[in-house]
Amino acid sequence: TAPTCDSLLFTYNVYMNKKLVIIAGLALSLAIGPSVVYANHAWSKYHWNISTAQSSINPLKIGDNLTTDNWKSGLTGASSDWNVSVLKNQVVGGTTNTNCDPTLGQVEVCNNSYGDNGWLGIAQIWVYRGKDGHIAQGVVKLNDTYFNTSEYNTQPWRNLVVCQEVGHTFGLGHQDENFS
């Protein structure tokens, strides 16, 4: 079976201790980072403007714009894990959003060959103006340039990266940013 987000954090920390691999999510104008099942470490003040009760009735939508079953199973697992511990969500879609354009009120998850740029996955959020830090929409991009290589073309790596990047779009940051 595919690892859960909890086991992926352990795997992630082991790999980070062995080599410097950039897996951290980035945003165009925001500094962000990954997290796992623990919801007590926020990414700055950013969060969705929904309560747990509201998300149970109307879960946050995660758009599946993925092109391979390997990625789809990783997204399904991440969604399931995050549903248990952080924020009720529902994977929707089934079409390909080749530009990975954001959709107001949801998260879009896409994969493509984004080039040799130093990141396996990247998360981006947009927030509403004001001091509340409410997330308006989010995007996760998964970089097939690296996942088509023998080092990263494994289901555990795919699961790890999709899990952490989706976590960023929920407003979660790193538990441990120095990886020591």
PDB file of N, CA and C in Angstrom, residues 32-88:
ATOM      1  N   ILE A  32       6.639  29.698   1.418  1.00  0.00           N
ATOM      2  CA  ILE A  32       5.827  28.621   1.974  1.00  0.00           C
ATOM      3  C   ILE A  32       6.665  27.389   2.167  1.00  0.00           C
ATOM      4  N   GLY A  33       6.111  26.348   2.787  1.00  0.00           N
ATOM      5  CA  GLY A  33       6.821  25.112   3.002  1.00  0.00           C
ATOM      6  C   GLY A  33       5.886  23.963   3.286  1.00  0.00           C
ATOM      7  N   PRO A  34       6.418  22.715   3.312  1.00  0.00           N
ATOM      8  CA  PRO A  34       5.566  21.538   3.445  1.00  0.00           C
ATOM      9  C   PRO A  34       5.202  21.205   4.883  1.00  0.00           C
ATOM     10  N   SER A  35       4.215  20.351   5.023  1.00  0.00           N
ATOM     11  CA  SER A  35       3.833  19.827   6.316  1.00  0.00           C
ATOM     12  C   SER A  35       3.203  18.474   6.134  1.00  0.00           C
ATOM     13  N   VAL A  36       2.847  17.879   7.233  1.00  0.00           N
ATOM     14  CA  VAL A  36       2.150  16.606   7.188  1.00  0.00           C
ATOM     15  C   VAL A  36       0.923  16.670   8.058  1.00  0.00           C
ATOM     16  N   VAL A  37       0.517  15.562   8.556  1.00  0.00           N
ATOM     17  CA  VAL A  37      -0.770  15.405   9.189  1.00  0.00           C
ATOM     18  C   VAL A  37      -0.999  16.331  10.377  1.00  0.00           C
ATOM     19  N   TYR A  38       0.007  16.920  10.946  1.00  0.00           N
ATOM     20  CA  TYR A  38      -0.168  17.769  12.108  1.00  0.00           C
ATOM     21  C   TYR A  38      -0.639  19.155  11.693  1.00  0.00           C
ATOM     22  N   ALA A  39      -1.806  19.547  12.153  1.00  0.00           N
ATOM     23  CA  ALA A  39      -2.408  20.803  11.732  1.00  0.00           C
ATOM     24  C   ALA A  39      -2.037  21.960  12.643  1.00  0.00           C
ATOM     25  N   ASN A  40      -1.151  21.747  13.586  1.00  0.00           N
ATOM     26  CA  ASN A  40      -0.851  22.796  14.540  1.00  0.00           C
ATOM     27  C   ASN A  40       0.301  23.693  14.103  1.00  0.00           C
ATOM     28  N   HIS A  41       0.800  23.521  12.902  1.00  0.00           N
ATOM     29  CA  HIS A  41       1.892  24.365  12.429  1.00  0.00           C
ATOM     30  C   HIS A  41       1.433  25.069  11.163  1.00  0.00           C
ATOM     31  N   ALA A  42       1.055  26.311  11.310  1.00  0.00           N
ATOM     32  CA  ALA A  42       0.482  27.051  10.197  1.00  0.00           C
ATOM     33  C   ALA A  42       1.566  27.633   9.311  1.00  0.00           C
ATOM     34  N   TRP A  43       1.203  27.874   8.084  1.00  0.00           N
ATOM     35  CA  TRP A  43       2.045  28.553   7.123  1.00  0.00           C
ATOM     36  C   TRP A  43       1.705  30.023   7.235  1.00  0.00           C
ATOM     37  N   SER A  44       2.454  30.709   8.057  1.00  0.00           N
ATOM     38  CA  SER A  44       2.161  32.093   8.398  1.00  0.00           C
ATOM     39  C   SER A  44       0.743  32.150   8.942  1.00  0.00           C
ATOM     40  N   LYS A  45      -0.069  33.056   8.451  1.00  0.00           N
ATOM     41  CA  LYS A  45      -1.446  33.177   8.939  1.00  0.00           C
ATOM     42  C   LYS A  45      -2.453  32.665   7.922  1.00  0.00           C
ATOM     43  N   TYR A  46      -1.992  32.022   6.862  1.00  0.00           N
ATOM     44  CA  TYR A  46      -2.856  31.668   5.745  1.00  0.00           C
ATOM     45  C   TYR A  46      -3.696  30.426   6.036  1.00  0.00           C
ATOM     46  N   HIS A  47      -4.987  30.529   5.738  1.00  0.00           N
ATOM     47  CA  HIS A  47      -5.925  29.429   5.960  1.00  0.00           C
ATOM     48  C   HIS A  47      -7.187  29.674   5.144  1.00  0.00           C
ATOM     49  N   TRP A  48      -7.927  28.617   4.932  1.00  0.00           N
ATOM     50  CA  TRP A  48      -9.213  28.734   4.248  1.00  0.00           C
ATOM     51  C   TRP A  48     -10.239  29.264   5.235  1.00  0.00           C
ATOM     52  N   ASN A  49     -11.182  30.031   4.756  1.00  0.00           N
ATOM     53  CA  ASN A  49     -12.207  30.629   5.601  1.00  0.00           C
ATOM     54  C   ASN A  49     -13.393  29.670   5.747  1.00  0.00           C
ATOM     55  N   ILE A  50     -13.108  28.475   6.243  1.00  0.00           N
ATOM     56  CA  ILE A  50     -14.164  27.502   6.493  1.00  0.00           C
ATOM     57  C   ILE A  50     -13.864  26.784   7.797  1.00  0.00           C
ATOM     58  N   SER A  51     -14.905  26.494   8.539  1.00  0.00           N
ATOM     59  CA  SER A  51     -14.741  25.751   9.785  1.00  0.00           C
ATOM     60  C   SER A  51     -14.766  24.258   9.476  1.00  0.00           C
ATOM     61  N   THR A  52     -14.410  23.468  10.471  1.00  0.00           N
ATOM     62  CA  THR A  52     -14.449  22.018  10.301  1.00  0.00           C
ATOM     63  C   THR A  52     -15.871  21.556  10.002  1.00  0.00           C
ATOM     64  N   ALA A  53     -16.850  22.137  10.698  1.00  0.00           N
ATOM     65  CA  ALA A  53     -18.250  21.765  10.452  1.00  0.00           C
ATOM     66  C   ALA A  53     -18.663  22.120   9.031  1.00  0.00           C
ATOM     67  N   GLN A  54     -18.260  23.311   8.565  1.00  0.00           N
ATOM     68  CA  GLN A  54     -18.591  23.720   7.191  1.00  0.00           C
ATOM     69  C   GLN A  54     -17.920  22.804   6.176  1.00  0.00           C
ATOM     70  N   SER A  55     -16.665  22.427   6.436  1.00  0.00           N
ATOM     71  CA  SER A  55     -15.959  21.593   5.469  1.00  0.00           C
ATOM     72  C   SER A  55     -16.528  20.175   5.433  1.00  0.00           C
ATOM     73  N   SER A  56     -17.160  19.727   6.521  1.00  0.00           N
ATOM     74  CA  SER A  56     -17.809  18.412   6.509  1.00  0.00           C
ATOM     75  C   SER A  56     -19.023  18.420   5.596  1.00  0.00           C
ATOM     76  N   ILE A  57     -19.750  19.526   5.578  1.00  0.00           N
ATOM     77  CA  ILE A  57     -20.942  19.659   4.732  1.00  0.00           C
ATOM     78  C   ILE A  57     -20.547  19.990   3.301  1.00  0.00           C
ATOM     79  N   ASN A  58     -19.586  20.881   3.152  1.00  0.00           N
ATOM     80  CA  ASN A  58     -19.158  21.352   1.844  1.00  0.00           C
ATOM     81  C   ASN A  58     -17.627  21.280   1.778  1.00  0.00           C
ATOM     82  N   PRO A  59     -17.065  20.089   1.499  1.00  0.00           N
ATOM     83  CA  PRO A  59     -15.606  19.925   1.525  1.00  0.00           C
ATOM     84  C   PRO A  59     -14.901  20.808   0.486  1.00  0.00           C
ATOM     85  N   LEU A  60     -13.665  21.189   0.811  1.00  0.00           N
ATOM     86  CA  LEU A  60     -12.841  21.931  -0.139  1.00  0.00           C
ATOM     87  C   LEU A  60     -12.594  21.048  -1.348  1.00  0.00           C
ATOM     88  N   LYS A  61     -12.780  21.594  -2.517  1.00  0.00           N
ATOM     89  CA  LYS A  61     -12.593  20.825  -3.752  1.00  0.00           C
ATOM     90  C   LYS A  61     -11.132  20.869  -4.192  1.00  0.00           C
ATOM     91  N   ILE A  62     -10.627  19.697  -4.557  1.00  0.00           N
ATOM     92  CA  ILE A  62      -9.281  19.571  -5.111  1.00  0.00           C
ATOM     93  C   ILE A  62      -9.450  19.079  -6.545  1.00  0.00           C
ATOM     94  N   GLY A  63      -9.109  19.921  -7.506  1.00  0.00           N
ATOM     95  CA  GLY A  63      -9.253  19.579  -8.917  1.00  0.00           C
ATOM     96  C   GLY A  63      -8.160  18.632  -9.379  1.00  0.00           C
ATOM     97  N   ASP A  64      -8.565  17.475  -9.873  1.00  0.00           N
ATOM     98  CA  ASP A  64      -7.644  16.468 -10.386  1.00  0.00           C
ATOM     99  C   ASP A  64      -7.389  16.743 -11.866  1.00  0.00           C
ATOM    100  N   ASN A  65      -6.255  17.344 -12.162  1.00  0.00           N
ATOM    101  CA  ASN A  65      -5.830  17.630 -13.532  1.00  0.00           C
ATOM    102  C   ASN A  65      -4.615  16.795 -13.885  1.00  0.00           C
ATOM    103  N   LEU A  66      -4.487  15.639 -13.251  1.00  0.00           N
ATOM    104  CA  LEU A  66      -3.315  14.787 -13.396  1.00  0.00           C
ATOM    105  C   LEU A  66      -3.452  13.878 -14.604  1.00  0.00           C
ATOM    106  N   THR A  67      -2.312  13.560 -15.217  1.00  0.00           N
ATOM    107  CA  THR A  67      -2.342  12.831 -16.485  1.00  0.00           C
ATOM    108  C   THR A  67      -1.989  11.357 -16.370  1.00  0.00           C
ATOM    109  N   THR A  68      -1.530  10.914 -15.184  1.00  0.00           N
ATOM    110  CA  THR A  68      -1.174   9.500 -15.042  1.00  0.00           C
ATOM    111  C   THR A  68      -1.794   8.915 -13.781  1.00  0.00           C
ATOM    112  N   ASP A  69      -2.009   7.611 -13.803  1.00  0.00           N
ATOM    113  CA  ASP A  69      -2.569   6.908 -12.648  1.00  0.00           C
ATOM    114  C   ASP A  69      -1.637   6.979 -11.443  1.00  0.00           C
ATOM    115  N   ASN A  70      -0.314   7.036 -11.679  1.00  0.00           N
ATOM    116  CA  ASN A  70       0.638   7.150 -10.567  1.00  0.00           C
ATOM    117  C   ASN A  70       0.373   8.395  -9.743  1.00  0.00           C
ATOM    118  N   TRP A  71       0.132   9.499 -10.418  1.00  0.00           N
ATOM    119  CA  TRP A  71      -0.162  10.736  -9.706  1.00  0.00           C
ATOM    120  C   TRP A  71      -1.547  10.691  -9.082  1.00  0.00           C
ATOM    121  N   LYS A  72      -2.512  10.138  -9.809  1.00  0.00           N
ATOM    122  CA  LYS A  72      -3.885  10.092  -9.307  1.00  0.00           C
ATOM    123  C   LYS A  72      -3.981   9.295  -8.011  1.00  0.00           C
ATOM    124  N   SER A  73      -3.279   8.170  -7.925  1.00  0.00           N
ATOM    125  CA  SER A  73      -3.330   7.382  -6.685  1.00  0.00           C
ATOM    126  C   SER A  73      -2.675   8.150  -5.538  1.00  0.00           C
ATOM    127  N   GLY A  74      -1.616   8.903  -5.819  1.00  0.00           N
ATOM    128  CA  GLY A  74      -0.991   9.736  -4.790  1.00  0.00           C
ATOM    129  C   GLY A  74      -1.920  10.821  -4.286  1.00  0.00           C
ATOM    130  N   LEU A  75      -2.658  11.439  -5.199  1.00  0.00           N
ATOM    131  CA  LEU A  75      -3.608  12.486  -4.810  1.00  0.00           C
ATOM    132  C   LEU A  75      -4.753  11.898  -3.992  1.00  0.00           C
ATOM    133  N   THR A  76      -5.239  10.744  -4.388  1.00  0.00           N
ATOM    134  CA  THR A  76      -6.314  10.084  -3.643  1.00  0.00           C
ATOM    135  C   THR A  76      -5.863   9.771  -2.220  1.00  0.00           C
ATOM    136  N   GLY A  77      -4.642   9.254  -2.084  1.00  0.00           N
ATOM    137  CA  GLY A  77      -4.111   8.947  -0.754  1.00  0.00           C
ATOM    138  C   GLY A  77      -3.917  10.193   0.091  1.00  0.00           C
ATOM    139  N   ALA A  78      -3.377  11.250  -0.507  1.00  0.00           N
ATOM    140  CA  ALA A  78      -3.165  12.497   0.235  1.00  0.00           C
ATOM    141  C   ALA A  78      -4.497  13.085   0.684  1.00  0.00           C
ATOM    142  N   SER A  79      -5.477  13.086  -0.209  1.00  0.00           N
ATOM    143  CA  SER A  79      -6.797  13.602   0.133  1.00  0.00           C
ATOM    144  C   SER A  79      -7.382  12.834   1.306  1.00  0.00           C
ATOM    145  N   SER A  80      -7.277  11.527   1.259  1.00  0.00           N
ATOM    146  CA  SER A  80      -7.802  10.682   2.331  1.00  0.00           C
ATOM    147  C   SER A  80      -7.096  10.979   3.657  1.00  0.00           C
ATOM    148  N   ASP A  81      -5.772  11.073   3.620  1.00  0.00           N
ATOM    149  CA  ASP A  81      -5.018  11.365   4.841  1.00  0.00           C
ATOM    150  C   ASP A  81      -5.368  12.730   5.406  1.00  0.00           C
ATOM    151  N   TRP A  82      -5.429  13.746   4.568  1.00  0.00           N
ATOM    152  CA  TRP A  82      -5.747  15.094   5.039  1.00  0.00           C
ATOM    153  C   TRP A  82      -7.185  15.175   5.542  1.00  0.00           C
ATOM    154  N   ASN A  83      -8.087  14.391   4.963  1.00  0.00           N
ATOM    155  CA  ASN A  83      -9.479  14.361   5.425  1.00  0.00           C
ATOM    156  C   ASN A  83      -9.578  13.927   6.882  1.00  0.00           C
ATOM    157  N   VAL A  84      -8.742  13.001   7.289  1.00  0.00           N
ATOM    158  CA  VAL A  84      -8.781  12.473   8.641  1.00  0.00           C
ATOM    159  C   VAL A  84      -8.295  13.500   9.653  1.00  0.00           C
ATOM    160  N   SER A  85      -7.328  14.318   9.268  1.00  0.00           N
ATOM    161  CA  SER A  85      -6.626  15.102  10.272  1.00  0.00           C
ATOM    162  C   SER A  85      -6.697  16.609  10.130  1.00  0.00           C
ATOM    163  N   VAL A  86      -6.957  17.135   8.961  1.00  0.00           N
ATOM    164  CA  VAL A  86      -6.790  18.577   8.781  1.00  0.00           C
ATOM    165  C   VAL A  86      -8.043  19.259   8.263  1.00  0.00           C
ATOM    166  N   LEU A  87      -8.423  18.954   7.052  1.00  0.00           N
ATOM    167  CA  LEU A  87      -9.490  19.692   6.397  1.00  0.00           C
ATOM    168  C   LEU A  87     -10.248  18.755   5.471  1.00  0.00           C
ATOM    169  N   LYS A  88     -11.549  18.691   5.640  1.00  0.00           N
ATOM    170  CA  LYS A  88     -12.351  17.842   4.759  1.00  0.00           C
ATOM    171  C   LYS A  88     -12.224  18.368   3.336  1.00  0.00           C
TER     172      LYS A  88
END
